Short mmCIF file of C-alpha atoms (C1' of nucleotides) in Angstrom, two decimals:
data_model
loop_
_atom_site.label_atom_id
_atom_site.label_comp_id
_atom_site.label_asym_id
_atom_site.label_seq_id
_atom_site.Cartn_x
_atom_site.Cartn_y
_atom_site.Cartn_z
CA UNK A 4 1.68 23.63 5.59
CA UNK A 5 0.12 25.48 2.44
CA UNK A 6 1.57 29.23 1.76
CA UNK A 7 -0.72 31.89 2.69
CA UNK A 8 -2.12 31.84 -1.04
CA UNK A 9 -4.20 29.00 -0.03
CA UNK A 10 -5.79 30.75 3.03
CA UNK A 11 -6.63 33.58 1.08
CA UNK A 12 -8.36 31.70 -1.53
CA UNK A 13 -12.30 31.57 -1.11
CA UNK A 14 -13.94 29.25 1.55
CA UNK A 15 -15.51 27.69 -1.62
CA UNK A 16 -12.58 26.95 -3.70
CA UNK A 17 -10.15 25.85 -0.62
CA UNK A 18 -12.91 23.42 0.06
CA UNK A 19 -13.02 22.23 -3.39
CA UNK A 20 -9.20 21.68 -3.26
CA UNK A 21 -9.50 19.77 -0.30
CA UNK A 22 -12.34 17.56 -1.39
CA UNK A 23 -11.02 16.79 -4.62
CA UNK A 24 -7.43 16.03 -2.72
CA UNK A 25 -8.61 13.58 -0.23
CA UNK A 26 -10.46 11.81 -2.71
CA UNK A 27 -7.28 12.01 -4.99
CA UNK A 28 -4.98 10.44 -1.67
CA UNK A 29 -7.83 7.63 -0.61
CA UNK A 30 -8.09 6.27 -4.32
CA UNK A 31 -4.14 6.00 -4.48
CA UNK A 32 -1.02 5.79 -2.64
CA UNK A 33 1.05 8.97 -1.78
CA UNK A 34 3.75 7.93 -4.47
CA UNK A 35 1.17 6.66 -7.05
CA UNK A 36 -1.03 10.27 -6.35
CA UNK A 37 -1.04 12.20 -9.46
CA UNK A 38 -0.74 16.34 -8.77
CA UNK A 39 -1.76 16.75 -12.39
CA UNK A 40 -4.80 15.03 -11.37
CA UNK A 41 -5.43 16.72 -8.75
CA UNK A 42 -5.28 20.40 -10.07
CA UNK A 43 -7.71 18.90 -13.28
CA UNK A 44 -10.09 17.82 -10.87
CA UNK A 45 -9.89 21.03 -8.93
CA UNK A 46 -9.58 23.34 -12.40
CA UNK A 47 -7.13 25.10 -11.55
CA UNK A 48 -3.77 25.59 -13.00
CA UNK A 49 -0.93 23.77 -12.36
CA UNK A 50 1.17 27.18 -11.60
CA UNK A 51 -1.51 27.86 -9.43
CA UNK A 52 -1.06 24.70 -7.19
CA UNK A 53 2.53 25.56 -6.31
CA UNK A 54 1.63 29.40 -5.43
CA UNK A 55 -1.03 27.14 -2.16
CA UNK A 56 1.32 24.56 -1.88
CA UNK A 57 4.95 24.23 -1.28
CA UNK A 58 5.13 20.63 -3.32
CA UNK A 59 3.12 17.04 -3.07
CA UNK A 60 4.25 16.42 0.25
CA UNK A 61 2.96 19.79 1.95
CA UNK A 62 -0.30 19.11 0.67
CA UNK A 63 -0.42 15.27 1.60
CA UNK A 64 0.79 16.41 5.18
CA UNK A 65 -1.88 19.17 4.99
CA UNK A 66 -4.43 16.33 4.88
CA UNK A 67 -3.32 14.17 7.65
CA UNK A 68 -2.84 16.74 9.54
CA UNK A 69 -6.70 17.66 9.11
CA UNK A 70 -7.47 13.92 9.31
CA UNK A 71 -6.09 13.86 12.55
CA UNK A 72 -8.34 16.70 14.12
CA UNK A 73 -11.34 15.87 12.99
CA UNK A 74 -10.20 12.47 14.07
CA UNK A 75 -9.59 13.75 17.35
CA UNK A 76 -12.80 15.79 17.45
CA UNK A 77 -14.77 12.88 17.10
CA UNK A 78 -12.74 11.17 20.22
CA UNK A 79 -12.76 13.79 22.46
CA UNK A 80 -16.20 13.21 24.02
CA UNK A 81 -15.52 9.58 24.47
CA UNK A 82 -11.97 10.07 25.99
CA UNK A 83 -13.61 12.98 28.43
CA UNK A 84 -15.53 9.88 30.42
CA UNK A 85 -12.55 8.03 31.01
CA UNK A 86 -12.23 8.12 34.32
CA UNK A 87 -16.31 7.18 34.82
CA UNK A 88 -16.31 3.87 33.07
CA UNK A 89 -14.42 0.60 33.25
CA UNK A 90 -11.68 -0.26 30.69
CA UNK A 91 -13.79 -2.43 28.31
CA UNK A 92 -16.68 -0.29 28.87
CA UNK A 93 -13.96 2.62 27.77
CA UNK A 94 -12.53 0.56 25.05
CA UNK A 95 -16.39 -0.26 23.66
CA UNK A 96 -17.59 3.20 23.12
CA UNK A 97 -13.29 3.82 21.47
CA UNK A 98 -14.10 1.81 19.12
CA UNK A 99 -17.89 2.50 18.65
CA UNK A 100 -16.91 6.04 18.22
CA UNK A 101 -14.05 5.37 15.80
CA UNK A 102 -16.03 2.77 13.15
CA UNK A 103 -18.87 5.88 13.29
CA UNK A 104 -16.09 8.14 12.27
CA UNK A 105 -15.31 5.89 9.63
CA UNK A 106 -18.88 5.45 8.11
CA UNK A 107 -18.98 9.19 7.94
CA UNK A 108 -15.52 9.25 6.80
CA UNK A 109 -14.64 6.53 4.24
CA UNK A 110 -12.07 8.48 2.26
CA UNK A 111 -10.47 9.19 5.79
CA UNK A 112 -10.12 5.84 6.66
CA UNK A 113 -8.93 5.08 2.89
CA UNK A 114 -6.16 7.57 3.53
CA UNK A 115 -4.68 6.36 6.82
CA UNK A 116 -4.77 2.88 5.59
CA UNK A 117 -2.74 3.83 2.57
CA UNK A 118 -0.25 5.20 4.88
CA UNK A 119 0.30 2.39 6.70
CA UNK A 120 0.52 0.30 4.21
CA UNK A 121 3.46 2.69 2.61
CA UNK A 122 5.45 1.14 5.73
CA UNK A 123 9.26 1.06 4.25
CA UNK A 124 8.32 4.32 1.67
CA UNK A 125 10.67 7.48 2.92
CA UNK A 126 7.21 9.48 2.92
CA UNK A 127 6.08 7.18 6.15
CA UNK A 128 8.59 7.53 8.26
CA UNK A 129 8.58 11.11 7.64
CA UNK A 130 4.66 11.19 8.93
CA UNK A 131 5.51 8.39 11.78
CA UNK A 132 8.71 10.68 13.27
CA UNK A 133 6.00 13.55 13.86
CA UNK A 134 3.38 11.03 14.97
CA UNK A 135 5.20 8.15 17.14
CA UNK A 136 2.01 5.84 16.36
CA UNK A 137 0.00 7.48 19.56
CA UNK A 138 -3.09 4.99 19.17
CA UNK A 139 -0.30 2.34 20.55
CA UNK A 140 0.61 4.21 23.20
CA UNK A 141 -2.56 5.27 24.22
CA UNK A 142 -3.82 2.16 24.47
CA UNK A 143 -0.56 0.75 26.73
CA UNK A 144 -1.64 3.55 29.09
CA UNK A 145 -5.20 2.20 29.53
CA UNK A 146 -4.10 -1.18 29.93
CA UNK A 147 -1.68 -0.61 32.61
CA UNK A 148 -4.17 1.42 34.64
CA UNK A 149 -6.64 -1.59 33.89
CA UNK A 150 -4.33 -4.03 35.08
CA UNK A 151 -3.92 -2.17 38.24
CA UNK A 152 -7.30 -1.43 38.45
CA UNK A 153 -7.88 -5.39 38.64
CA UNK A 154 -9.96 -5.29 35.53
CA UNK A 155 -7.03 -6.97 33.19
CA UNK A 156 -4.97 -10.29 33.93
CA UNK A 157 -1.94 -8.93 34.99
CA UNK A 158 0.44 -11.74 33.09
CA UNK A 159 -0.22 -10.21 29.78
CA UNK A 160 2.15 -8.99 27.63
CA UNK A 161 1.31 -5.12 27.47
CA UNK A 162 2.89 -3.71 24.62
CA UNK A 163 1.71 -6.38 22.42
CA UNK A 164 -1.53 -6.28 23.04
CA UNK A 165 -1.62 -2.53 23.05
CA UNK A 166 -0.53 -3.09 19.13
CA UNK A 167 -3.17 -5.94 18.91
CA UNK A 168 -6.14 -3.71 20.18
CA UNK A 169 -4.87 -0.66 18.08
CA UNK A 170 -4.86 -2.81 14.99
CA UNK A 171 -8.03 -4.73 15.77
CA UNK A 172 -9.75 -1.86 15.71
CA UNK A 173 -9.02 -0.94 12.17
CA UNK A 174 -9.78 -4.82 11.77
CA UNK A 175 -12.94 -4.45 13.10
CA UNK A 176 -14.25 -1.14 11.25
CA UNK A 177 -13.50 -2.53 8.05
CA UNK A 178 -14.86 -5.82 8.80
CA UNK A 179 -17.99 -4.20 10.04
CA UNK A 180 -18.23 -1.73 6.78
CA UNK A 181 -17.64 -4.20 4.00
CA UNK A 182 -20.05 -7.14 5.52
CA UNK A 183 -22.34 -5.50 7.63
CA UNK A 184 -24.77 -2.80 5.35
CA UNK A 185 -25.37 0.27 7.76
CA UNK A 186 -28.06 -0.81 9.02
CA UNK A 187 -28.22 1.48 12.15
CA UNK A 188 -26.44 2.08 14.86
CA UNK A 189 -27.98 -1.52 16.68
CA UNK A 190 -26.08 -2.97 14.39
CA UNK A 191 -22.66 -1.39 15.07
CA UNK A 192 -23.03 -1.63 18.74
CA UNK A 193 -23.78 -5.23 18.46
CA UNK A 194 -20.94 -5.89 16.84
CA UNK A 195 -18.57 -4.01 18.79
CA UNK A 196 -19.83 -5.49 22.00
CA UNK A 197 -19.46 -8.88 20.81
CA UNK A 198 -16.07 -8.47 19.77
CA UNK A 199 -15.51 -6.99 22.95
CA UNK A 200 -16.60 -9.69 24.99
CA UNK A 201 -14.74 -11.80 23.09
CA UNK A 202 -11.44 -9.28 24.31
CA UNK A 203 -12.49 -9.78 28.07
CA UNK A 204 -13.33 -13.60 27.64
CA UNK A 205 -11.95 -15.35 24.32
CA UNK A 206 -13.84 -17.40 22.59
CA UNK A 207 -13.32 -20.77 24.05
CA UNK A 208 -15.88 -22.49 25.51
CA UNK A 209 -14.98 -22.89 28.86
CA UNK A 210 -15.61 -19.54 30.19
CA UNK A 211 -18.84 -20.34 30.57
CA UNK A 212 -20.19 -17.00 30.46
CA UNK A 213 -23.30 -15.36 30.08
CA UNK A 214 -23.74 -15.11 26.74
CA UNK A 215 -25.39 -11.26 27.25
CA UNK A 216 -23.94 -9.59 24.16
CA UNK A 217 -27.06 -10.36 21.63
CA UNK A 218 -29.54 -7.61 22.15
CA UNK A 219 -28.67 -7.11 25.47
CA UNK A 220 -28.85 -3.19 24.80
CA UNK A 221 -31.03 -0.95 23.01
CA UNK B 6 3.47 -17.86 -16.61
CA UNK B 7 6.56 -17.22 -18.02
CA UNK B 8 7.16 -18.16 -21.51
CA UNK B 9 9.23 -21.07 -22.47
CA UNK B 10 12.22 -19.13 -23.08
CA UNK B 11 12.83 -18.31 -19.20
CA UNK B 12 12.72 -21.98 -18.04
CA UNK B 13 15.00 -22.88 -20.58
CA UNK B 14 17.60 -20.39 -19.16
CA UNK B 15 19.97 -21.72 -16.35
CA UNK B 16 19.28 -22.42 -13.61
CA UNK B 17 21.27 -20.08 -11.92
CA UNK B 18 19.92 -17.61 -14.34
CA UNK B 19 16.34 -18.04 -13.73
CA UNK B 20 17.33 -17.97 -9.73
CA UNK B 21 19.37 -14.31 -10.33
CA UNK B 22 15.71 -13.00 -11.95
CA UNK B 23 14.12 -14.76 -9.57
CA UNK B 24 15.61 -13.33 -6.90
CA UNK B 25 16.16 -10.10 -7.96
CA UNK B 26 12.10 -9.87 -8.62
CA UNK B 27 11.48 -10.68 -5.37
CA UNK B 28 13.31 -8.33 -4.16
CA UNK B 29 12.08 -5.23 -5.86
CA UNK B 30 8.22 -6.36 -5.23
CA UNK B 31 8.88 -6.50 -1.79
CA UNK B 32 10.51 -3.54 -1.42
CA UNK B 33 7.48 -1.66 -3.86
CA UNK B 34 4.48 -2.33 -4.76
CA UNK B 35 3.23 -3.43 -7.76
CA UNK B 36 2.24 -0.46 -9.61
CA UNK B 37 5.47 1.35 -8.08
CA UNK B 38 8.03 -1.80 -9.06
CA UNK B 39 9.65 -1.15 -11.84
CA UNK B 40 10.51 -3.23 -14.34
CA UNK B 41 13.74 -1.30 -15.86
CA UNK B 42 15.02 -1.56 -12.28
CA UNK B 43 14.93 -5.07 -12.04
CA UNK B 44 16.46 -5.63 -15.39
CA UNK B 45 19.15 -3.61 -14.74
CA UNK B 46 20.21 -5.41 -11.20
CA UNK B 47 19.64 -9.16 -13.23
CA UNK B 48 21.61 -7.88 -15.52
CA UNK B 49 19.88 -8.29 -18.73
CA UNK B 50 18.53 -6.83 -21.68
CA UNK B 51 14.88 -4.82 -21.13
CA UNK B 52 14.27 -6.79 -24.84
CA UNK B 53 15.48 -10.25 -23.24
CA UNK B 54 12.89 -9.78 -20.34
CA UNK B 55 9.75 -9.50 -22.69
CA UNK B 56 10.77 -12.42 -24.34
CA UNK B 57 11.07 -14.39 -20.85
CA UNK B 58 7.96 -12.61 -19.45
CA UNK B 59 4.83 -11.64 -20.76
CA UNK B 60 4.59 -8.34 -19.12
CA UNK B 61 5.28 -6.78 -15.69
CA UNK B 62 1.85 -8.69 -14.66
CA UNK B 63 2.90 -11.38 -16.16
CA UNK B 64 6.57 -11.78 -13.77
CA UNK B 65 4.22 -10.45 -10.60
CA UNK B 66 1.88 -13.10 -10.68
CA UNK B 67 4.67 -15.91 -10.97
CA UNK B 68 6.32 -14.71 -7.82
CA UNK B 69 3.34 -15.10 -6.23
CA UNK B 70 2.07 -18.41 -7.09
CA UNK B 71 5.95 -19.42 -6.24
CA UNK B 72 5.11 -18.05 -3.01
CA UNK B 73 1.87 -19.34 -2.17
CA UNK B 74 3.34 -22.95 -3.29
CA UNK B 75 6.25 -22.45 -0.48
CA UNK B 76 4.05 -21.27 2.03
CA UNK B 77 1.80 -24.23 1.08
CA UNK B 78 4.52 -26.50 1.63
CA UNK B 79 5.16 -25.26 4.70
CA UNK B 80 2.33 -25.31 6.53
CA UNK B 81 1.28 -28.91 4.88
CA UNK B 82 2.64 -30.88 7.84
CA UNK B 83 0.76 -28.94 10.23
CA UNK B 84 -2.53 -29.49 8.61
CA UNK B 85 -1.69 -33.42 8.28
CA UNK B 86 -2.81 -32.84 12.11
CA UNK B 87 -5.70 -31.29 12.00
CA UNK B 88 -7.65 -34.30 13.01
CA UNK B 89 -5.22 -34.50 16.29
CA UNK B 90 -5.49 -31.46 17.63
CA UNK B 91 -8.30 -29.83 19.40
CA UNK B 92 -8.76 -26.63 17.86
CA UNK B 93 -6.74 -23.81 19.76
CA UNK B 94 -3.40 -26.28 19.48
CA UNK B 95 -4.01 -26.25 15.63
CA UNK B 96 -4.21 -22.90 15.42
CA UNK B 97 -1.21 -22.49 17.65
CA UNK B 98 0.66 -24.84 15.87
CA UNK B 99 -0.67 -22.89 12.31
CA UNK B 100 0.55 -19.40 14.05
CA UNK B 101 3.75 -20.84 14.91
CA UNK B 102 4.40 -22.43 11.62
CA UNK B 103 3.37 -19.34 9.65
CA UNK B 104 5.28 -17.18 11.99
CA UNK B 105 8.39 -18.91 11.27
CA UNK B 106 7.50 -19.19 7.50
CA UNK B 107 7.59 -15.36 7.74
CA UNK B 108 10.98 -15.84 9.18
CA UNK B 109 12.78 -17.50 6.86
CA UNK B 110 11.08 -15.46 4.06
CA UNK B 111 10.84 -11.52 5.25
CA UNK B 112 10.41 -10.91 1.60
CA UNK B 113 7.51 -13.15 0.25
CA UNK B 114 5.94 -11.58 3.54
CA UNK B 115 6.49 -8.21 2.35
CA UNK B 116 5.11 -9.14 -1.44
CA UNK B 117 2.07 -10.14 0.65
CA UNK B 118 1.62 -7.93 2.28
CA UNK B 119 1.94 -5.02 -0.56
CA UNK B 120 -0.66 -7.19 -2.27
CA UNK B 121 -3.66 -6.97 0.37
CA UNK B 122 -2.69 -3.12 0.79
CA UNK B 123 -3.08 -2.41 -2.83
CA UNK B 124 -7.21 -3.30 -2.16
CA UNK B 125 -9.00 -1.21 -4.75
CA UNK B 126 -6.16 -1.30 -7.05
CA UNK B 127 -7.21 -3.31 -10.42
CA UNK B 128 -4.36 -5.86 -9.54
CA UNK B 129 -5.67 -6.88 -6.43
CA UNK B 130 -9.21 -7.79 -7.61
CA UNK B 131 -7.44 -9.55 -10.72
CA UNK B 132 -5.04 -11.77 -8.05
CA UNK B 133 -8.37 -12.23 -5.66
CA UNK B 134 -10.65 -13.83 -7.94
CA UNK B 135 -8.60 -16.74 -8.32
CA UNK B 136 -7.90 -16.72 -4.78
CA UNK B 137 -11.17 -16.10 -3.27
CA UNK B 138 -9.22 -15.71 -0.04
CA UNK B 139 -8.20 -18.67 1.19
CA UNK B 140 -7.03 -18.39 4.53
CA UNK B 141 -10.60 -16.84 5.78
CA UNK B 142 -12.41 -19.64 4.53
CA UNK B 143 -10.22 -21.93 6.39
CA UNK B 144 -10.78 -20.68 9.90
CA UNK B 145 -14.47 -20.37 8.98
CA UNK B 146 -14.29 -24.41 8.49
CA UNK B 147 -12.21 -24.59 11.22
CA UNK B 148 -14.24 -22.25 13.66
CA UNK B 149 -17.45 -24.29 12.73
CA UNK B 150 -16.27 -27.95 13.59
CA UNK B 151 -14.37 -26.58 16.75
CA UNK B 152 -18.03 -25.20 17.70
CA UNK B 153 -19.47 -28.66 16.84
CA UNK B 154 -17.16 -30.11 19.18
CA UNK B 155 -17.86 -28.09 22.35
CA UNK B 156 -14.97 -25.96 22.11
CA UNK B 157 -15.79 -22.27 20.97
CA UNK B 158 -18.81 -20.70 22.35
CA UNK B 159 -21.37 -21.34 19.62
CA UNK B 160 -22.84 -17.65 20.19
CA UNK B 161 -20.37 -15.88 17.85
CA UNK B 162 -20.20 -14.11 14.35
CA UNK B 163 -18.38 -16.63 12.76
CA UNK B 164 -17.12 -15.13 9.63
CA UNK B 165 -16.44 -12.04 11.30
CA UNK B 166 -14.28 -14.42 13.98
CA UNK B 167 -12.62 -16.24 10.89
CA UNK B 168 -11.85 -12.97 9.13
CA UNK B 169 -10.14 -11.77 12.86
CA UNK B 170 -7.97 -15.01 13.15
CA UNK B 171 -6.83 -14.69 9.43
CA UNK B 172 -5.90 -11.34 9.97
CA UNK B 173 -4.41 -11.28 13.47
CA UNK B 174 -1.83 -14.06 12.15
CA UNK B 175 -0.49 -11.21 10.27
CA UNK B 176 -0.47 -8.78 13.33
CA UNK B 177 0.98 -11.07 15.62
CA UNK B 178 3.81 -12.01 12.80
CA UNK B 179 4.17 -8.28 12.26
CA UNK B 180 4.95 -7.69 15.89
CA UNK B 181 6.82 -10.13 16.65
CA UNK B 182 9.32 -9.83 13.52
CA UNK B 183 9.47 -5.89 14.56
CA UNK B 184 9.58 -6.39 18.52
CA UNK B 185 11.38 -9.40 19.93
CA UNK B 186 14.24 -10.41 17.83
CA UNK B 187 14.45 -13.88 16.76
CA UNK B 188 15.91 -14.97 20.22
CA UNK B 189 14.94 -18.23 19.54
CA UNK B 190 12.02 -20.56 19.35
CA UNK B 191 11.61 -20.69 22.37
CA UNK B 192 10.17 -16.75 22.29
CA UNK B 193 8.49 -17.73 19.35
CA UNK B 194 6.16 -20.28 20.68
CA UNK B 195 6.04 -18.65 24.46
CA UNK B 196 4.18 -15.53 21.99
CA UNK B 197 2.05 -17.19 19.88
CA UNK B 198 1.07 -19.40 23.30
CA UNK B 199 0.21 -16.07 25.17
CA UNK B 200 -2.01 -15.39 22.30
CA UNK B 201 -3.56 -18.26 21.48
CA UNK B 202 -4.51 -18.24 25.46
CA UNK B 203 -6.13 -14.86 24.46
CA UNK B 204 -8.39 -15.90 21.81
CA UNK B 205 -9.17 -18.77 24.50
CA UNK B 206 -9.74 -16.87 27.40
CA UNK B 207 -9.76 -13.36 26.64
CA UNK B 208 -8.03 -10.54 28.56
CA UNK B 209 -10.56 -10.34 31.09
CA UNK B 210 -9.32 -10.34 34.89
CA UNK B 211 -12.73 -12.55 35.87
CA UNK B 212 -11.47 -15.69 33.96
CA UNK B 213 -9.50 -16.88 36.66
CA UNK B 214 -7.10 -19.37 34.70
CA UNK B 215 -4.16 -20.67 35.50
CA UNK B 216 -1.47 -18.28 33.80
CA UNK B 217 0.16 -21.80 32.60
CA UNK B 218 1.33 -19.75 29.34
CA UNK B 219 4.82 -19.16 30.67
CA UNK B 220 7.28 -22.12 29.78
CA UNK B 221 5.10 -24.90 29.82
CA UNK B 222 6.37 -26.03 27.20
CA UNK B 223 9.97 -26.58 25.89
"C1'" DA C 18 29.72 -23.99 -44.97
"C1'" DT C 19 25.09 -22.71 -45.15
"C1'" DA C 20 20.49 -22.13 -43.90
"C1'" DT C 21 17.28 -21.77 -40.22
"C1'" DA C 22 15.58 -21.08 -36.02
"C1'" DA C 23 16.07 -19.20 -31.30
"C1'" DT C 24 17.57 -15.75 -28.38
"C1'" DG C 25 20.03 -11.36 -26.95
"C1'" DT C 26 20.00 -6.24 -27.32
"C1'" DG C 27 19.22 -1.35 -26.47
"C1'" DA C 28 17.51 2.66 -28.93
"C1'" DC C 29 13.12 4.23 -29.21
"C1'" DC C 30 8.00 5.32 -28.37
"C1'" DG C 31 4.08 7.56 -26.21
"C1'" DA C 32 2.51 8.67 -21.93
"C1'" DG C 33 2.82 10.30 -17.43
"C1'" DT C 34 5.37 12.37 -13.47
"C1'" DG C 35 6.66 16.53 -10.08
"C1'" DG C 36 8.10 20.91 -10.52
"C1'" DT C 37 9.49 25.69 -12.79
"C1'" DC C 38 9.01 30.11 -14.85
"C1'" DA C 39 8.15 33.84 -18.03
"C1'" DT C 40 4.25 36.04 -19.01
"C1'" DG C 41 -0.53 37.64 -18.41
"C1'" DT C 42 -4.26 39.66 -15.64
"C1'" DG C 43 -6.69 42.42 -12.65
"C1'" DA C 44 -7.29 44.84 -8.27
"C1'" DC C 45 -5.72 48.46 -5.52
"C1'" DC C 46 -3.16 52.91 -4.61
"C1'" DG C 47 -1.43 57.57 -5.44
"C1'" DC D 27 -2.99 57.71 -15.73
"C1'" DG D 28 1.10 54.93 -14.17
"C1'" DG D 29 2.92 51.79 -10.85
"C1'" DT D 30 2.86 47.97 -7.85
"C1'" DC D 31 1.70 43.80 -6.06
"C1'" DA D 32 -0.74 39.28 -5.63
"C1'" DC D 33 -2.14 35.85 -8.08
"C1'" DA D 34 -3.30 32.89 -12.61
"C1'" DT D 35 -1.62 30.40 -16.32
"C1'" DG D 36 0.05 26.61 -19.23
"C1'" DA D 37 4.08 25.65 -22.00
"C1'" DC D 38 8.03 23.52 -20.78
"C1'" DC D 39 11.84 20.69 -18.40
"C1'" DA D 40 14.16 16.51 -17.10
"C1'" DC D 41 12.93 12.18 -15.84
"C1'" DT D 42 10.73 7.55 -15.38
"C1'" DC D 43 7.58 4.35 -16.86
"C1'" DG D 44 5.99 -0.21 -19.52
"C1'" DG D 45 6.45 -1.96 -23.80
"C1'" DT D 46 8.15 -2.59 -28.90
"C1'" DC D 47 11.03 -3.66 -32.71
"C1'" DA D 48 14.63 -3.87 -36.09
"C1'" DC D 49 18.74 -5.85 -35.85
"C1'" DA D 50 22.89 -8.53 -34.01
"C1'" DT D 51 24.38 -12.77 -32.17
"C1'" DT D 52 24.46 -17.56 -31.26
"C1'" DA D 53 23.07 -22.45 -31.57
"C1'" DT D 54 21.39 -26.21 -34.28
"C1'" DA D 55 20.86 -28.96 -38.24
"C1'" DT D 56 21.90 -30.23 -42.67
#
DNA sequence: ATATAATGTGACCGAGTGGTCATGTGACCG
DNA sequence: CGGTCACATGACCACTCGGTCACATTATAT
């Protein structure tokens, strides 16, 4: 957490801090992130960044931390209906909501990725001890209600496909942002529904059904 | 490429270097691997390794053409099938085969993986452009013919589909390497089977298929 | 034995890192 | 006016980095 100094600085500059920081954090790595850089950017002095923050790390965890929120923020709404819709009904508007906070957020998105890709780096398990990797557990608690619900095969392997559907939806968002242009939001919701189908039926041929995923909603 | 003067060392020699490389690439990556480090644990001089090695780049991207030959080789025999195989049992087979690939080298896994997380970084756009991405254009190929045939549902986004397969190899390696211990094959292939019977058939309670995942094979 | 070519070696270079600290500055208070 | 306190500042520290180079050592050939 940054000292008080930070708090007290002017909305202005703390926002300037911030901005320049996250875009500091999504362009590298945690270890490769330059602190130098970062205070250049931001004009201030270097004395000055260790009267707001306690070291590297306290701002990095600063930023997640505030990640996280607005993350959350934006998932809120959509986690509020849970109870109204079915699970891939549920699972659609999870990951509709999530690739629309990453087209609003890119730098966001570049940050968490970077993190998981420090897997193995001391400054990951740090964040993950805090964290526990929720998405995964979130989504084994909607699949076992699904499965009792009758909406899931019930021979599945839960955990694993609680990982699968909490990494395919990072799959998905950056699929969808470096092949599909922005479009509109048609566009997203296409997508996302197909590759939800594709959850509840596969892709093989067999299953025969109705192929209601192309323009099937507004 | 290495210079002359590093194929002309031992064999033994080049192997220690080798080895040692690998090791520090997979445990950092590339911008954070350090050179000094790995002379140090090979046990030469820092001068000796510039005149074996152009530069740092130089060692990098001849541990991974080495590894892109190995994994080559091993999926080779699988592909010798493809004409065989209807198209879910090649990719199961290709899972499996890549799985166990992963297996046997935890490290050239790790390398990779550092490589596609470093996206943005100068190296990775250097390494891709001779690449062009190889695996995604195979299941694109793949995905196509198997539509031809009758047995994927022609309505899909195919390169979005191809670029999901080539990815969720990785997850499902991931998962399994971090979940179920290498038991045997025998867990190997029952995963990759209960997968493979996803992409099929999806997750969906209304396919109705017999759960013949479990054992059905030896 | 001598000359020549090939290879080994580590001190050194400039640049960058995260972090510290003595000093400077200005606002508030009595 | 003097004193105090919060904050600003950038020179500086010890360290690591990738890469170089003058020189020592060894192997080969004559």
């Amino acid at each position: 957490m940054p000292k008080e100094t930070f708090f007290n600085l002017p909305a202005e500059k703390q926002a300037l801090i911030f901005d320049v920081a996250i875009a500091e954090f999504a362009l590298h790595p945690y270890e490769q992130a330059s602190v130098n850089r970062v205070v250049a950017r931001a004009d201030i002095a270097k004395g000055s960044f260790y009267q707001y923050f306690e070291n590297k790390k306290d701002l990095y965890l600063y930023l997640l931390q505030r990640i996280g929120e607005a993350k959350l923020d934006y998932l809120a709404p959509v986690m509020g209906n849970a109870r109204q819709h079915d699970f891939f009904t549920l699972l659609r508007d999870l990951y509709a909501a999530g690739i629309q906070f990453g087209i609003e957020n890119p730098r966001y998105v570049e940050i968490s990725k970077r993190l998981m890709e420090s897997k193995g780096s001391p400054i990951y398990t740090e964040v993950m001890e805090a964290n526990t990797s929720a998405a995964s557990e979130l989504f084994e608690t909607l699949l076992r209600t699904a499965i009792s619900n009758g909406e899931v095969r019930s021979d599945i392997d839960v955990p694993m496909f609680a990982y699968l559907i909490a990494s395919m939806n990072t799959l998905v968002m950056e699929y969808y942002i470096e092949h599909i242009a922005r479009v509109g939001d048609d566009q997203l919701l296409a997508t996302v529904e197909q590759f939800i189908d594709f959850l509840k039926n596969g892709i093989g041929a067999s299953a025969g059904k109705a192929p209601s995923t192309q323009g099937a909603l507004s």
